[in-house]
Amino acid sequence: MDAPVLSWLVNRSLLLPLDSAPHLDLLGTKASCLQLAATRNVNIILQHYNFSGKLTNRHSGDEGMGLVRSAFAIISCIIILENLLVLLAVLRCLRGRRWVYSCIASITLSDLLAGVAYLCNLCLSGSTTFQLSPQLWFLREGILFIALAASTFSLLVTAVERYSAMVRPIAENEASKTLRLRGLIVSCWLLALVIGLLPLLGWNCLCDFQACSVLLPLYSKDYILFSVVMFSIILLGIVGLYISIFHLVQASSRQSSSRHGRPFILCWSPLFVLLLLDVFCQTGACTHLHSLDWTLALALLNSGVNPVIYSLRSVEVRRAVGSLLCCCCVRAGLCRPGSCLVISDINSGSSTESSLRYRDSFRGSVAWNARPRAPLSSNSSMMSNLPSL
């Protein structure tokens, strides 16, 4: 670590060398360490970073925003605005429509939260990290875990609902399905909130230095392992569902299913791999584990791609976004009143011709050449808005 930065930290807090007698006396037991941290006689965050070796690997470029972090911050703001625009358009124009829009809103909200979490992480990183209380540190990191959990759960719900819509012989009533799905989404968000805040609620390694992560020095390795394994199992389930959907479509017609479920896995996999290496690596032996910056930035790109995959592929969503932008232009005096689509015009269109064929061809493949195709229920009319692998 550069001398000026280290000097600033030493002046601000008591930095105890790991091999010194005072360190063994003051921080040798968890109880005494927690007591010192509670009275703020020692900066516990600084002690954890020191023990993990992250202070040794810090450079002057790690302090402040810098050029690279400023670029990431700008990208984060763009992703936040992108998802906010889609979310407002869906809630304004399509909230009372089909169940799929509840899934789209949930995924968009999780991506919006991921952008906010990454931006907060950038602004509160560097030397600012050591001015935070442990509670604020856990909240800073926990928001990102909440966004990841909510996004993963939303993708799972979307995959399950799409699979059930294809194989269920009788379509469920749209109103009851939408109500049931919204209740399920709220439950998923509550569960994501609990999972992300578990370290703040007590599942952490404060003053238990040997049990701590190198990349996230106040997080317990057990918690990181639990999170990565849980998310990986869910992602494997999502992949399995979309593979089943793909085979059902292929078995019933010659159409191919677009493979848009991959970006989430491709963007988040490097972060999962890095965290697993962190879990199984001994403290002090993992000199190659320094920072999550680039893997987090790659994961953030998923939040910028999702609105295109899950939302903007739908004509109805594109019309809703265009209507929202047009209304903003009218209020700003840039457009003439009456030049925008009204909500009834947005809902009158359908962008699902290709998706109609999926379910229809699957259920009616036996009699495809024997009789004309029957009208489809509205339950299957939004299939093209959902991704497939």
mmCIF file of C-alpha atoms in Angstrom:
data_model
loop_
_atom_site.group_PDB
_atom_site.id
_atom_site.type_symbol
_atom_site.label_atom_id
_atom_site.label_comp_id
_atom_site.label_asym_id
_atom_site.label_seq_id
_atom_site.Cartn_x
_atom_site.Cartn_y
_atom_site.Cartn_z
ATOM 1 C CA MET A 1 0.000 0.000 0.000
ATOM 2 C CA ASP A 2 1.313 3.497 -0.783
ATOM 3 C CA ALA A 3 2.914 5.358 2.131
ATOM 4 C CA PRO A 4 0.610 8.441 2.064
ATOM 5 C CA VAL A 5 -2.536 6.302 2.151
ATOM 6 C CA LEU A 6 -1.183 4.029 4.885
ATOM 7 C CA SER A 7 -0.094 7.070 6.896
ATOM 8 C CA TRP A 8 -3.599 8.535 6.627
ATOM 9 C CA LEU A 9 -5.103 5.289 7.873
ATOM 10 C CA VAL A 10 -2.694 4.993 10.770
ATOM 11 C CA ASN A 11 -3.470 8.543 11.826
ATOM 12 C CA ARG A 12 -7.183 7.844 11.647
ATOM 13 C CA SER A 13 -7.172 4.478 13.365
ATOM 14 C CA LEU A 14 -5.068 2.099 15.371
ATOM 15 C CA LEU A 15 -3.571 -0.328 12.854
ATOM 16 C CA LEU A 16 -2.205 -3.313 14.721
ATOM 17 C CA PRO A 17 0.433 -5.469 12.972
ATOM 18 C CA LEU A 18 -0.663 -9.060 12.699
ATOM 19 C CA ASP A 19 2.478 -10.483 14.227
ATOM 20 C CA SER A 20 2.781 -7.987 17.082
ATOM 21 C CA ALA A 21 2.180 -8.673 20.747
ATOM 22 C CA PRO A 22 -0.462 -5.923 21.042
ATOM 23 C CA HIS A 23 -2.385 -7.568 18.237
ATOM 24 C CA LEU A 24 -2.393 -10.881 20.031
ATOM 25 C CA ASP A 25 -3.392 -9.275 23.305
ATOM 26 C CA LEU A 26 -6.070 -6.920 22.019
ATOM 27 C CA LEU A 27 -7.508 -8.985 19.201
ATOM 28 C CA GLY A 28 -6.574 -12.447 20.414
ATOM 29 C CA THR A 29 -10.092 -13.232 21.611
ATOM 30 C CA LYS A 30 -13.301 -12.479 19.826
ATOM 31 C CA ALA A 31 -14.892 -10.972 22.924
ATOM 32 C CA SER A 32 -12.112 -8.470 23.506
ATOM 33 C CA CYS A 33 -12.022 -7.606 19.813
ATOM 34 C CA LEU A 34 -15.757 -6.947 19.702
ATOM 35 C CA GLN A 35 -15.479 -4.833 22.825
ATOM 36 C CA LEU A 36 -12.759 -2.709 21.253
ATOM 37 C CA ALA A 37 -14.793 -2.376 18.054
ATOM 38 C CA ALA A 38 -17.919 -1.367 19.980
ATOM 39 C CA THR A 39 -16.047 1.384 21.818
ATOM 40 C CA ARG A 40 -14.354 2.389 18.543
ATOM 41 C CA ASN A 41 -10.927 2.125 20.110
ATOM 42 C CA VAL A 42 -9.904 0.191 17.034
ATOM 43 C CA ASN A 43 -11.123 0.336 13.433
ATOM 44 C CA ILE A 44 -12.397 -3.192 12.980
ATOM 45 C CA ILE A 45 -12.840 -2.813 9.212
ATOM 46 C CA LEU A 46 -9.210 -1.740 8.902
ATOM 47 C CA GLN A 47 -8.086 -4.706 10.992
ATOM 48 C CA HIS A 48 -9.952 -7.153 8.751
ATOM 49 C CA TYR A 49 -8.531 -5.604 5.584
ATOM 50 C CA ASN A 50 -5.083 -5.737 7.128
ATOM 51 C CA PHE A 51 -5.452 -9.398 8.079
ATOM 52 C CA SER A 52 -6.737 -10.378 4.633
ATOM 53 C CA GLY A 53 -3.749 -8.759 2.933
ATOM 54 C CA LYS A 54 -5.848 -6.282 0.973
ATOM 55 C CA LEU A 55 -3.921 -3.333 2.434
ATOM 56 C CA THR A 56 -0.664 -4.719 1.088
ATOM 57 C CA ASN A 57 -2.085 -4.915 -2.420
ATOM 58 C CA ARG A 58 -3.673 -1.464 -2.431
ATOM 59 C CA HIS A 59 -2.229 1.247 -4.643
ATOM 60 C CA SER A 60 -2.745 4.957 -4.982
ATOM 61 C CA GLY A 61 -5.030 4.289 -7.961
ATOM 62 C CA ASP A 62 -7.391 2.452 -5.625
ATOM 63 C CA GLU A 63 -8.140 5.654 -3.734
ATOM 64 C CA GLY A 64 -10.791 7.963 -5.149
ATOM 65 C CA MET A 65 -12.790 7.377 -8.306
ATOM 66 C CA GLY A 66 -10.099 7.504 -10.971
ATOM 67 C CA LEU A 67 -10.691 7.207 -14.698
ATOM 68 C CA VAL A 68 -11.776 3.563 -14.769
ATOM 69 C CA ARG A 69 -14.135 3.868 -11.823
ATOM 70 C CA SER A 70 -15.588 7.069 -13.242
ATOM 71 C CA ALA A 71 -16.323 5.189 -16.482
ATOM 72 C CA PHE A 72 -17.982 2.395 -14.468
ATOM 73 C CA ALA A 73 -20.021 5.005 -12.585
ATOM 74 C CA ILE A 74 -21.261 6.510 -15.860
ATOM 75 C CA ILE A 75 -22.201 3.051 -17.146
ATOM 76 C CA SER A 76 -24.015 2.374 -13.865
ATOM 77 C CA CYS A 77 -26.030 5.584 -14.260
ATOM 78 C CA ILE A 78 -26.975 4.598 -17.819
ATOM 79 C CA ILE A 79 -28.101 1.150 -16.638
ATOM 80 C CA ILE A 80 -30.109 2.713 -13.808
ATOM 81 C CA LEU A 81 -31.872 5.085 -16.192
ATOM 82 C CA GLU A 82 -32.471 2.293 -18.719
ATOM 83 C CA ASN A 83 -34.124 0.008 -16.170
ATOM 84 C CA LEU A 84 -36.004 2.865 -14.520
ATOM 85 C CA LEU A 85 -37.474 3.831 -17.886
ATOM 86 C CA VAL A 86 -38.637 0.283 -18.613
ATOM 87 C CA LEU A 87 -40.008 -0.173 -15.083
ATOM 88 C CA LEU A 88 -42.005 3.059 -15.184
ATOM 89 C CA ALA A 89 -43.339 2.216 -18.651
ATOM 90 C CA VAL A 90 -44.494 -1.236 -17.542
ATOM 91 C CA LEU A 91 -46.094 0.053 -14.343
ATOM 92 C CA ARG A 92 -47.758 2.965 -16.147
ATOM 93 C CA CYS A 93 -49.145 1.231 -19.208
ATOM 94 C CA LEU A 94 -49.070 -2.536 -18.686
ATOM 95 C CA ARG A 95 -49.518 -3.181 -14.956
ATOM 96 C CA GLY A 96 -53.033 -4.557 -15.403
ATOM 97 C CA ARG A 97 -52.124 -6.779 -18.314
ATOM 98 C CA ARG A 98 -50.829 -10.350 -18.512
ATOM 99 C CA TRP A 99 -48.820 -12.158 -15.854
ATOM 100 C CA VAL A 100 -45.624 -11.856 -17.858
ATOM 101 C CA TYR A 101 -45.411 -8.137 -17.098
ATOM 102 C CA SER A 102 -45.173 -8.895 -13.389
ATOM 103 C CA CYS A 103 -42.097 -10.998 -14.148
ATOM 104 C CA ILE A 104 -40.655 -8.268 -16.360
ATOM 105 C CA ALA A 105 -41.208 -5.664 -13.637
ATOM 106 C CA SER A 106 -39.518 -7.851 -11.029
ATOM 107 C CA ILE A 107 -36.480 -8.546 -13.215
ATOM 108 C CA THR A 108 -36.211 -4.873 -14.158
ATOM 109 C CA LEU A 109 -36.442 -3.773 -10.524
ATOM 110 C CA SER A 110 -33.661 -6.185 -9.527
ATOM 111 C CA ASP A 111 -31.455 -4.863 -12.354
ATOM 112 C CA LEU A 112 -32.198 -1.308 -11.250
ATOM 113 C CA LEU A 113 -31.186 -2.223 -7.705
ATOM 114 C CA ALA A 114 -27.992 -3.867 -9.002
ATOM 115 C CA GLY A 115 -27.039 -0.638 -10.774
ATOM 116 C CA VAL A 116 -27.710 1.410 -7.630
ATOM 117 C CA ALA A 117 -25.752 -1.075 -5.493
ATOM 118 C CA TYR A 118 -22.724 -0.980 -7.787
ATOM 119 C CA LEU A 119 -22.799 2.828 -7.922
ATOM 120 C CA CYS A 120 -22.947 3.013 -4.123
ATOM 121 C CA ASN A 121 -20.094 0.526 -3.931
ATOM 122 C CA LEU A 122 -17.973 2.735 -6.178
ATOM 123 C CA CYS A 123 -18.736 5.919 -4.248
ATOM 124 C CA LEU A 124 -18.065 4.310 -0.866
ATOM 125 C CA SER A 125 -14.904 2.454 -1.849
ATOM 126 C CA GLY A 126 -11.256 3.433 -1.457
ATOM 127 C CA SER A 127 -10.305 5.223 1.757
ATOM 128 C CA THR A 128 -14.006 5.879 2.414
ATOM 129 C CA THR A 129 -14.350 2.173 3.237
ATOM 130 C CA PHE A 130 -12.450 2.642 6.490
ATOM 131 C CA GLN A 131 -14.701 5.489 7.598
ATOM 132 C CA LEU A 132 -17.772 3.264 7.481
ATOM 133 C CA SER A 133 -19.243 1.486 10.444
ATOM 134 C CA PRO A 134 -19.468 -2.323 10.140
ATOM 135 C CA GLN A 135 -23.246 -1.970 9.734
ATOM 136 C CA LEU A 136 -22.868 0.403 6.778
ATOM 137 C CA TRP A 137 -20.226 -1.877 5.268
ATOM 138 C CA PHE A 138 -22.605 -4.847 5.481
ATOM 139 C CA LEU A 139 -25.384 -2.747 3.956
ATOM 140 C CA ARG A 140 -23.114 -1.595 1.115
ATOM 141 C CA GLU A 141 -22.273 -5.153 0.148
ATOM 142 C CA GLY A 142 -25.649 -6.625 1.077
ATOM 143 C CA ILE A 143 -27.603 -4.539 -1.432
ATOM 144 C CA LEU A 144 -25.705 -6.249 -4.234
ATOM 145 C CA PHE A 145 -26.514 -9.693 -2.806
ATOM 146 C CA ILE A 146 -30.180 -8.672 -2.517
ATOM 147 C CA ALA A 147 -30.222 -7.630 -6.182
ATOM 148 C CA LEU A 148 -28.558 -10.888 -7.235
ATOM 149 C CA ALA A 149 -30.967 -13.002 -5.194
ATOM 150 C CA ALA A 150 -34.023 -11.105 -6.454
ATOM 151 C CA SER A 151 -32.880 -11.374 -10.060
ATOM 152 C CA THR A 152 -32.170 -15.098 -9.727
ATOM 153 C CA PHE A 153 -35.518 -15.810 -8.059
ATOM 154 C CA SER A 154 -37.363 -13.749 -10.685
ATOM 155 C CA LEU A 155 -35.678 -15.671 -13.492
ATOM 156 C CA LEU A 156 -36.634 -18.952 -11.814
ATOM 157 C CA VAL A 157 -40.280 -17.892 -11.457
ATOM 158 C CA THR A 158 -40.330 -16.798 -15.106
ATOM 159 C CA ALA A 159 -38.855 -20.121 -16.272
ATOM 160 C CA VAL A 160 -41.282 -22.175 -14.161
ATOM 161 C CA GLU A 161 -44.312 -20.211 -15.371
ATOM 162 C CA ARG A 162 -43.281 -20.473 -18.985
ATOM 163 C CA TYR A 163 -42.675 -24.211 -18.710
ATOM 164 C CA SER A 164 -46.024 -24.756 -16.977
ATOM 165 C CA ALA A 165 -47.778 -22.660 -19.631
ATOM 166 C CA MET A 166 -46.470 -25.034 -22.301
ATOM 167 C CA VAL A 167 -47.271 -28.345 -20.628
ATOM 168 C CA ARG A 168 -50.438 -27.504 -18.710
ATOM 169 C CA PRO A 169 -53.431 -28.940 -20.592
ATOM 170 C CA ILE A 170 -55.884 -26.293 -19.377
ATOM 171 C CA ALA A 171 -54.912 -22.646 -19.290
ATOM 172 C CA GLU A 172 -55.264 -20.948 -15.916
ATOM 173 C CA ASN A 173 -57.477 -17.913 -15.563
ATOM 174 C CA GLU A 174 -55.369 -14.862 -16.366
ATOM 175 C CA ALA A 175 -56.559 -12.779 -13.406
ATOM 176 C CA SER A 176 -55.997 -15.503 -10.823
ATOM 177 C CA LYS A 177 -52.639 -16.390 -12.322
ATOM 178 C CA THR A 178 -51.494 -12.774 -12.240
ATOM 179 C CA LEU A 179 -52.575 -12.432 -8.602
ATOM 180 C CA ARG A 180 -50.862 -15.683 -7.625
ATOM 181 C CA LEU A 181 -47.706 -14.716 -9.463
ATOM 182 C CA ARG A 182 -47.522 -11.298 -7.844
ATOM 183 C CA GLY A 183 -47.803 -12.897 -4.422
ATOM 184 C CA LEU A 184 -44.995 -15.273 -5.367
ATOM 185 C CA ILE A 185 -42.814 -12.407 -6.587
ATOM 186 C CA VAL A 186 -43.342 -10.473 -3.347
ATOM 187 C CA SER A 187 -42.332 -13.596 -1.413
ATOM 188 C CA CYS A 188 -39.203 -13.909 -3.557
ATOM 189 C CA TRP A 189 -38.237 -10.313 -2.819
ATOM 190 C CA LEU A 190 -38.733 -10.801 0.918
ATOM 191 C CA LEU A 191 -36.558 -13.923 0.778
ATOM 192 C CA ALA A 192 -33.917 -12.042 -1.230
ATOM 193 C CA LEU A 193 -33.964 -9.259 1.356
ATOM 194 C CA VAL A 194 -33.362 -11.725 4.181
ATOM 195 C CA ILE A 195 -30.553 -13.517 2.314
ATOM 196 C CA GLY A 196 -28.774 -10.280 1.449
ATOM 197 C CA LEU A 197 -28.991 -8.953 5.001
ATOM 198 C CA LEU A 198 -27.944 -12.154 6.789
ATOM 199 C CA PRO A 199 -24.422 -10.782 7.482
ATOM 200 C CA LEU A 200 -25.933 -7.622 8.952
ATOM 201 C CA LEU A 201 -28.230 -9.783 11.081
ATOM 202 C CA GLY A 202 -25.295 -11.726 12.531
ATOM 203 C CA TRP A 203 -23.931 -14.247 10.010
ATOM 204 C CA ASN A 204 -20.544 -12.574 9.674
ATOM 205 C CA CYS A 205 -16.968 -13.036 10.825
ATOM 206 C CA LEU A 206 -16.407 -9.886 12.869
ATOM 207 C CA CYS A 207 -13.268 -10.499 14.942
ATOM 208 C CA ASP A 208 -13.098 -14.101 13.725
ATOM 209 C CA PHE A 209 -10.309 -13.372 11.271
ATOM 210 C CA GLN A 210 -9.512 -16.934 10.214
ATOM 211 C CA ALA A 211 -13.097 -17.506 9.061
ATOM 212 C CA CYS A 212 -13.192 -14.391 6.878
ATOM 213 C CA SER A 213 -13.131 -13.983 3.131
ATOM 214 C CA VAL A 214 -10.187 -12.323 1.407
ATOM 215 C CA LEU A 215 -12.270 -10.519 -1.204
ATOM 216 C CA LEU A 216 -14.988 -9.460 1.264
ATOM 217 C CA PRO A 217 -13.029 -9.253 4.530
ATOM 218 C CA LEU A 218 -16.018 -8.964 6.881
ATOM 219 C CA TYR A 219 -18.015 -11.752 5.225
ATOM 220 C CA SER A 220 -17.845 -15.276 6.537
ATOM 221 C CA LYS A 221 -16.602 -17.869 4.064
ATOM 222 C CA ASP A 222 -19.519 -20.076 5.096
ATOM 223 C CA TYR A 223 -22.013 -17.399 4.072
ATOM 224 C CA ILE A 224 -20.295 -16.872 0.716
ATOM 225 C CA LEU A 225 -20.274 -20.633 0.086
ATOM 226 C CA PHE A 226 -23.958 -20.854 0.996
ATOM 227 C CA SER A 227 -24.830 -17.998 -1.371
ATOM 228 C CA VAL A 228 -22.797 -19.264 -4.329
ATOM 229 C CA VAL A 229 -24.097 -22.836 -3.986
ATOM 230 C CA MET A 230 -27.709 -21.644 -3.670
ATOM 231 C CA PHE A 231 -27.469 -19.348 -6.698
ATOM 232 C CA SER A 232 -25.690 -22.037 -8.738
ATOM 233 C CA ILE A 233 -28.368 -24.638 -7.981
ATOM 234 C CA ILE A 234 -31.108 -22.189 -8.980
ATOM 235 C CA LEU A 235 -29.288 -21.305 -12.207
ATOM 236 C CA LEU A 236 -28.890 -24.980 -13.048
ATOM 237 C CA GLY A 237 -32.625 -25.402 -12.494
ATOM 238 C CA ILE A 238 -33.336 -22.475 -14.825
ATOM 239 C CA VAL A 239 -31.059 -23.950 -17.481
ATOM 240 C CA GLY A 240 -32.781 -27.326 -17.110
ATOM 241 C CA LEU A 241 -36.225 -25.777 -17.536
ATOM 242 C CA TYR A 242 -35.233 -23.898 -20.678
ATOM 243 C CA ILE A 243 -33.584 -26.992 -22.128
ATOM 244 C CA SER A 244 -36.877 -28.828 -21.557
ATOM 245 C CA ILE A 245 -38.767 -25.988 -23.229
ATOM 246 C CA PHE A 246 -36.342 -26.084 -26.133
ATOM 247 C CA HIS A 247 -36.864 -29.828 -26.615
ATOM 248 C CA LEU A 248 -40.652 -29.448 -26.397
ATOM 249 C CA VAL A 249 -40.572 -26.806 -29.100
ATOM 250 C CA GLN A 250 -38.246 -28.843 -31.288
ATOM 251 C CA ALA A 251 -40.373 -31.956 -30.873
ATOM 252 C CA SER A 252 -43.528 -30.185 -31.980
ATOM 253 C CA SER A 253 -42.287 -28.010 -34.820
ATOM 254 C CA ARG A 254 -39.259 -26.993 -36.817
ATOM 255 C CA GLN A 255 -38.959 -23.697 -35.077
ATOM 256 C CA SER A 256 -35.858 -23.023 -33.051
ATOM 257 C CA SER A 257 -35.957 -21.385 -29.681
ATOM 258 C CA SER A 258 -33.782 -18.304 -29.266
ATOM 259 C CA ARG A 259 -31.131 -18.690 -26.607
ATOM 260 C CA HIS A 260 -31.296 -15.486 -24.637
ATOM 261 C CA GLY A 261 -30.963 -16.993 -21.151
ATOM 262 C CA ARG A 262 -27.203 -17.261 -21.437
ATOM 263 C CA PRO A 263 -26.105 -13.671 -20.674
ATOM 264 C CA PHE A 264 -26.994 -13.987 -16.983
ATOM 265 C CA ILE A 265 -24.859 -17.095 -16.599
ATOM 266 C CA LEU A 266 -21.983 -15.722 -18.680
ATOM 267 C CA CYS A 267 -21.920 -12.426 -16.794
ATOM 268 C CA TRP A 268 -22.172 -13.831 -13.285
ATOM 269 C CA SER A 269 -20.068 -17.004 -13.649
ATOM 270 C CA PRO A 270 -16.647 -15.268 -13.270
ATOM 271 C CA LEU A 271 -17.796 -13.722 -9.989
ATOM 272 C CA PHE A 272 -19.056 -17.080 -8.706
ATOM 273 C CA VAL A 273 -15.786 -18.786 -9.644
ATOM 274 C CA LEU A 274 -13.731 -16.078 -7.946
ATOM 275 C CA LEU A 275 -15.807 -16.320 -4.768
ATOM 276 C CA LEU A 276 -15.433 -20.104 -4.721
ATOM 277 C CA LEU A 277 -11.666 -19.744 -5.034
ATOM 278 C CA ASP A 278 -11.810 -17.335 -2.135
ATOM 279 C CA VAL A 279 -13.781 -19.789 0.012
ATOM 280 C CA PHE A 280 -11.374 -22.689 -0.461
ATOM 281 C CA CYS A 281 -8.171 -20.678 -0.341
ATOM 282 C CA GLN A 282 -6.250 -20.197 2.891
ATOM 283 C CA THR A 283 -5.837 -16.645 4.134
ATOM 284 C CA GLY A 284 -2.466 -15.280 3.055
ATOM 285 C CA ALA A 285 -1.973 -17.943 0.393
ATOM 286 C CA CYS A 286 -4.290 -16.376 -2.202
ATOM 287 C CA THR A 287 -2.071 -13.573 -3.439
ATOM 288 C CA HIS A 288 -3.931 -13.528 -6.761
ATOM 289 C CA LEU A 289 -7.221 -12.591 -5.080
ATOM 290 C CA HIS A 290 -7.114 -8.836 -4.828
ATOM 291 C CA SER A 291 -10.312 -7.246 -6.089
ATOM 292 C CA LEU A 292 -13.810 -7.937 -7.359
ATOM 293 C CA ASP A 293 -13.919 -4.784 -9.486
ATOM 294 C CA TRP A 294 -13.759 -6.348 -12.946
ATOM 295 C CA THR A 295 -15.953 -9.339 -12.176
ATOM 296 C CA LEU A 296 -18.552 -7.029 -10.599
ATOM 297 C CA ALA A 297 -18.391 -4.779 -13.655
ATOM 298 C CA LEU A 298 -19.021 -7.801 -15.897
ATOM 299 C CA ALA A 299 -21.953 -8.832 -13.716
ATOM 300 C CA LEU A 300 -23.300 -5.304 -13.983
ATOM 301 C CA LEU A 301 -23.409 -5.607 -17.765
ATOM 302 C CA ASN A 302 -26.085 -8.272 -17.325
ATOM 303 C CA SER A 303 -28.339 -5.603 -15.820
ATOM 304 C CA GLY A 304 -27.862 -3.548 -18.979
ATOM 305 C CA VAL A 305 -28.607 -6.470 -21.296
ATOM 306 C CA ASN A 306 -31.682 -7.779 -19.465
ATOM 307 C CA PRO A 307 -34.015 -4.901 -20.472
ATOM 308 C CA VAL A 308 -33.279 -5.660 -24.117
ATOM 309 C CA ILE A 309 -33.806 -9.409 -23.720
ATOM 310 C CA TYR A 310 -36.797 -9.465 -21.393
ATOM 311 C CA SER A 311 -38.565 -6.200 -22.169
ATOM 312 C CA LEU A 312 -37.709 -4.360 -25.362
ATOM 313 C CA ARG A 313 -38.217 -7.453 -27.546
ATOM 314 C CA SER A 314 -41.932 -6.943 -26.939
ATOM 315 C CA VAL A 315 -43.728 -4.492 -29.225
ATOM 316 C CA GLU A 316 -46.099 -3.615 -26.376
ATOM 317 C CA VAL A 317 -43.228 -2.744 -24.048
ATOM 318 C CA ARG A 318 -41.495 -0.738 -26.765
ATOM 319 C CA ARG A 319 -44.716 1.183 -27.366
ATOM 320 C CA ALA A 320 -45.101 1.782 -23.631
ATOM 321 C CA VAL A 321 -41.532 3.098 -23.400
ATOM 322 C CA GLY A 322 -42.090 5.301 -26.449
ATOM 323 C CA SER A 323 -45.332 6.627 -24.985
ATOM 324 C CA LEU A 324 -43.615 7.457 -21.699
ATOM 325 C CA LEU A 325 -40.780 9.281 -23.468
ATOM 326 C CA CYS A 326 -43.275 11.125 -25.652
ATOM 327 C CA CYS A 327 -45.283 12.263 -22.632
ATOM 328 C CA CYS A 328 -42.086 13.540 -21.025
ATOM 329 C CA CYS A 329 -41.311 15.443 -24.225
ATOM 330 C CA VAL A 330 -44.824 16.935 -24.261
ATOM 331 C CA ARG A 331 -44.458 18.134 -20.689
ATOM 332 C CA ALA A 332 -41.070 19.609 -21.551
ATOM 333 C CA GLY A 333 -42.594 21.372 -24.560
ATOM 334 C CA LEU A 334 -40.573 19.403 -27.106
ATOM 335 C CA CYS A 335 -43.562 17.578 -28.660
ATOM 336 C CA ARG A 336 -47.103 18.520 -29.576
ATOM 337 C CA PRO A 337 -49.959 17.274 -27.361
ATOM 338 C CA GLY A 338 -51.810 14.348 -28.920
ATOM 339 C CA SER A 339 -48.748 13.001 -30.727
ATOM 340 C CA CYS A 340 -48.259 10.121 -28.280
ATOM 341 C CA LEU A 341 -49.831 6.695 -28.148
ATOM 342 C CA VAL A 342 -52.511 6.328 -25.511
ATOM 343 C CA ILE A 343 -52.536 3.277 -23.267
ATOM 344 C CA SER A 344 -55.427 1.648 -25.154
ATOM 345 C CA ASP A 345 -53.400 1.845 -28.365
ATOM 346 C CA ILE A 346 -50.442 0.242 -26.646
ATOM 347 C CA ASN A 347 -52.476 -2.674 -25.325
ATOM 348 C CA SER A 348 -54.264 -3.254 -28.623
ATOM 349 C CA GLY A 349 -51.154 -4.543 -30.341
ATOM 350 C CA SER A 350 -49.609 -7.948 -30.050
ATOM 351 C CA SER A 351 -46.019 -8.866 -30.497
ATOM 352 C CA THR A 352 -46.437 -12.550 -29.966
ATOM 353 C CA GLU A 353 -47.084 -14.157 -33.299
ATOM 354 C CA SER A 354 -44.029 -16.368 -33.022
ATOM 355 C CA SER A 355 -44.799 -17.360 -29.443
ATOM 356 C CA LEU A 356 -48.350 -18.320 -30.317
ATOM 357 C CA ARG A 357 -46.977 -20.978 -32.562
ATOM 358 C CA TYR A 358 -44.889 -22.521 -29.770
ATOM 359 C CA ARG A 359 -47.730 -23.596 -27.567
ATOM 360 C CA ASP A 360 -50.205 -24.154 -30.378
ATOM 361 C CA SER A 361 -47.834 -26.364 -32.317
ATOM 362 C CA PHE A 362 -46.940 -28.306 -29.202
ATOM 363 C CA ARG A 363 -50.507 -29.021 -28.162
ATOM 364 C CA GLY A 364 -51.883 -29.487 -31.631
ATOM 365 C CA SER A 365 -48.986 -31.176 -33.385
ATOM 366 C CA VAL A 366 -50.891 -34.423 -33.766
ATOM 367 C CA ALA A 367 -53.680 -32.765 -35.718
ATOM 368 C CA TRP A 368 -51.618 -29.998 -37.312
ATOM 369 C CA ASN A 369 -52.395 -31.066 -40.853
ATOM 370 C CA ALA A 370 -55.898 -32.315 -40.096
ATOM 371 C CA ARG A 371 -57.665 -29.115 -39.054
ATOM 372 C CA PRO A 372 -57.154 -25.370 -38.907
ATOM 373 C CA ARG A 373 -55.400 -23.905 -35.908
ATOM 374 C CA ALA A 374 -57.727 -22.941 -33.081
ATOM 375 C CA PRO A 375 -57.574 -19.571 -31.352
ATOM 376 C CA LEU A 376 -55.201 -19.529 -28.444
ATOM 377 C CA SER A 377 -55.823 -18.406 -24.906
ATOM 378 C CA SER A 378 -54.315 -15.170 -23.696
ATOM 379 C CA ASN A 379 -52.223 -17.191 -21.254
ATOM 380 C CA SER A 380 -49.876 -18.197 -24.035
ATOM 381 C CA SER A 381 -49.885 -14.936 -25.976
ATOM 382 C CA MET A 382 -46.890 -13.446 -24.270
ATOM 383 C CA MET A 383 -44.464 -16.305 -24.766
ATOM 384 C CA SER A 384 -42.129 -14.348 -27.020
ATOM 385 C CA ASN A 385 -41.553 -11.840 -24.260
ATOM 386 C CA LEU A 386 -39.853 -14.515 -22.177
ATOM 387 C CA PRO A 387 -36.298 -15.626 -22.866
ATOM 388 C CA SER A 388 -35.249 -19.088 -23.841
ATOM 389 C CA LEU A 389 -31.943 -20.797 -24.083
#
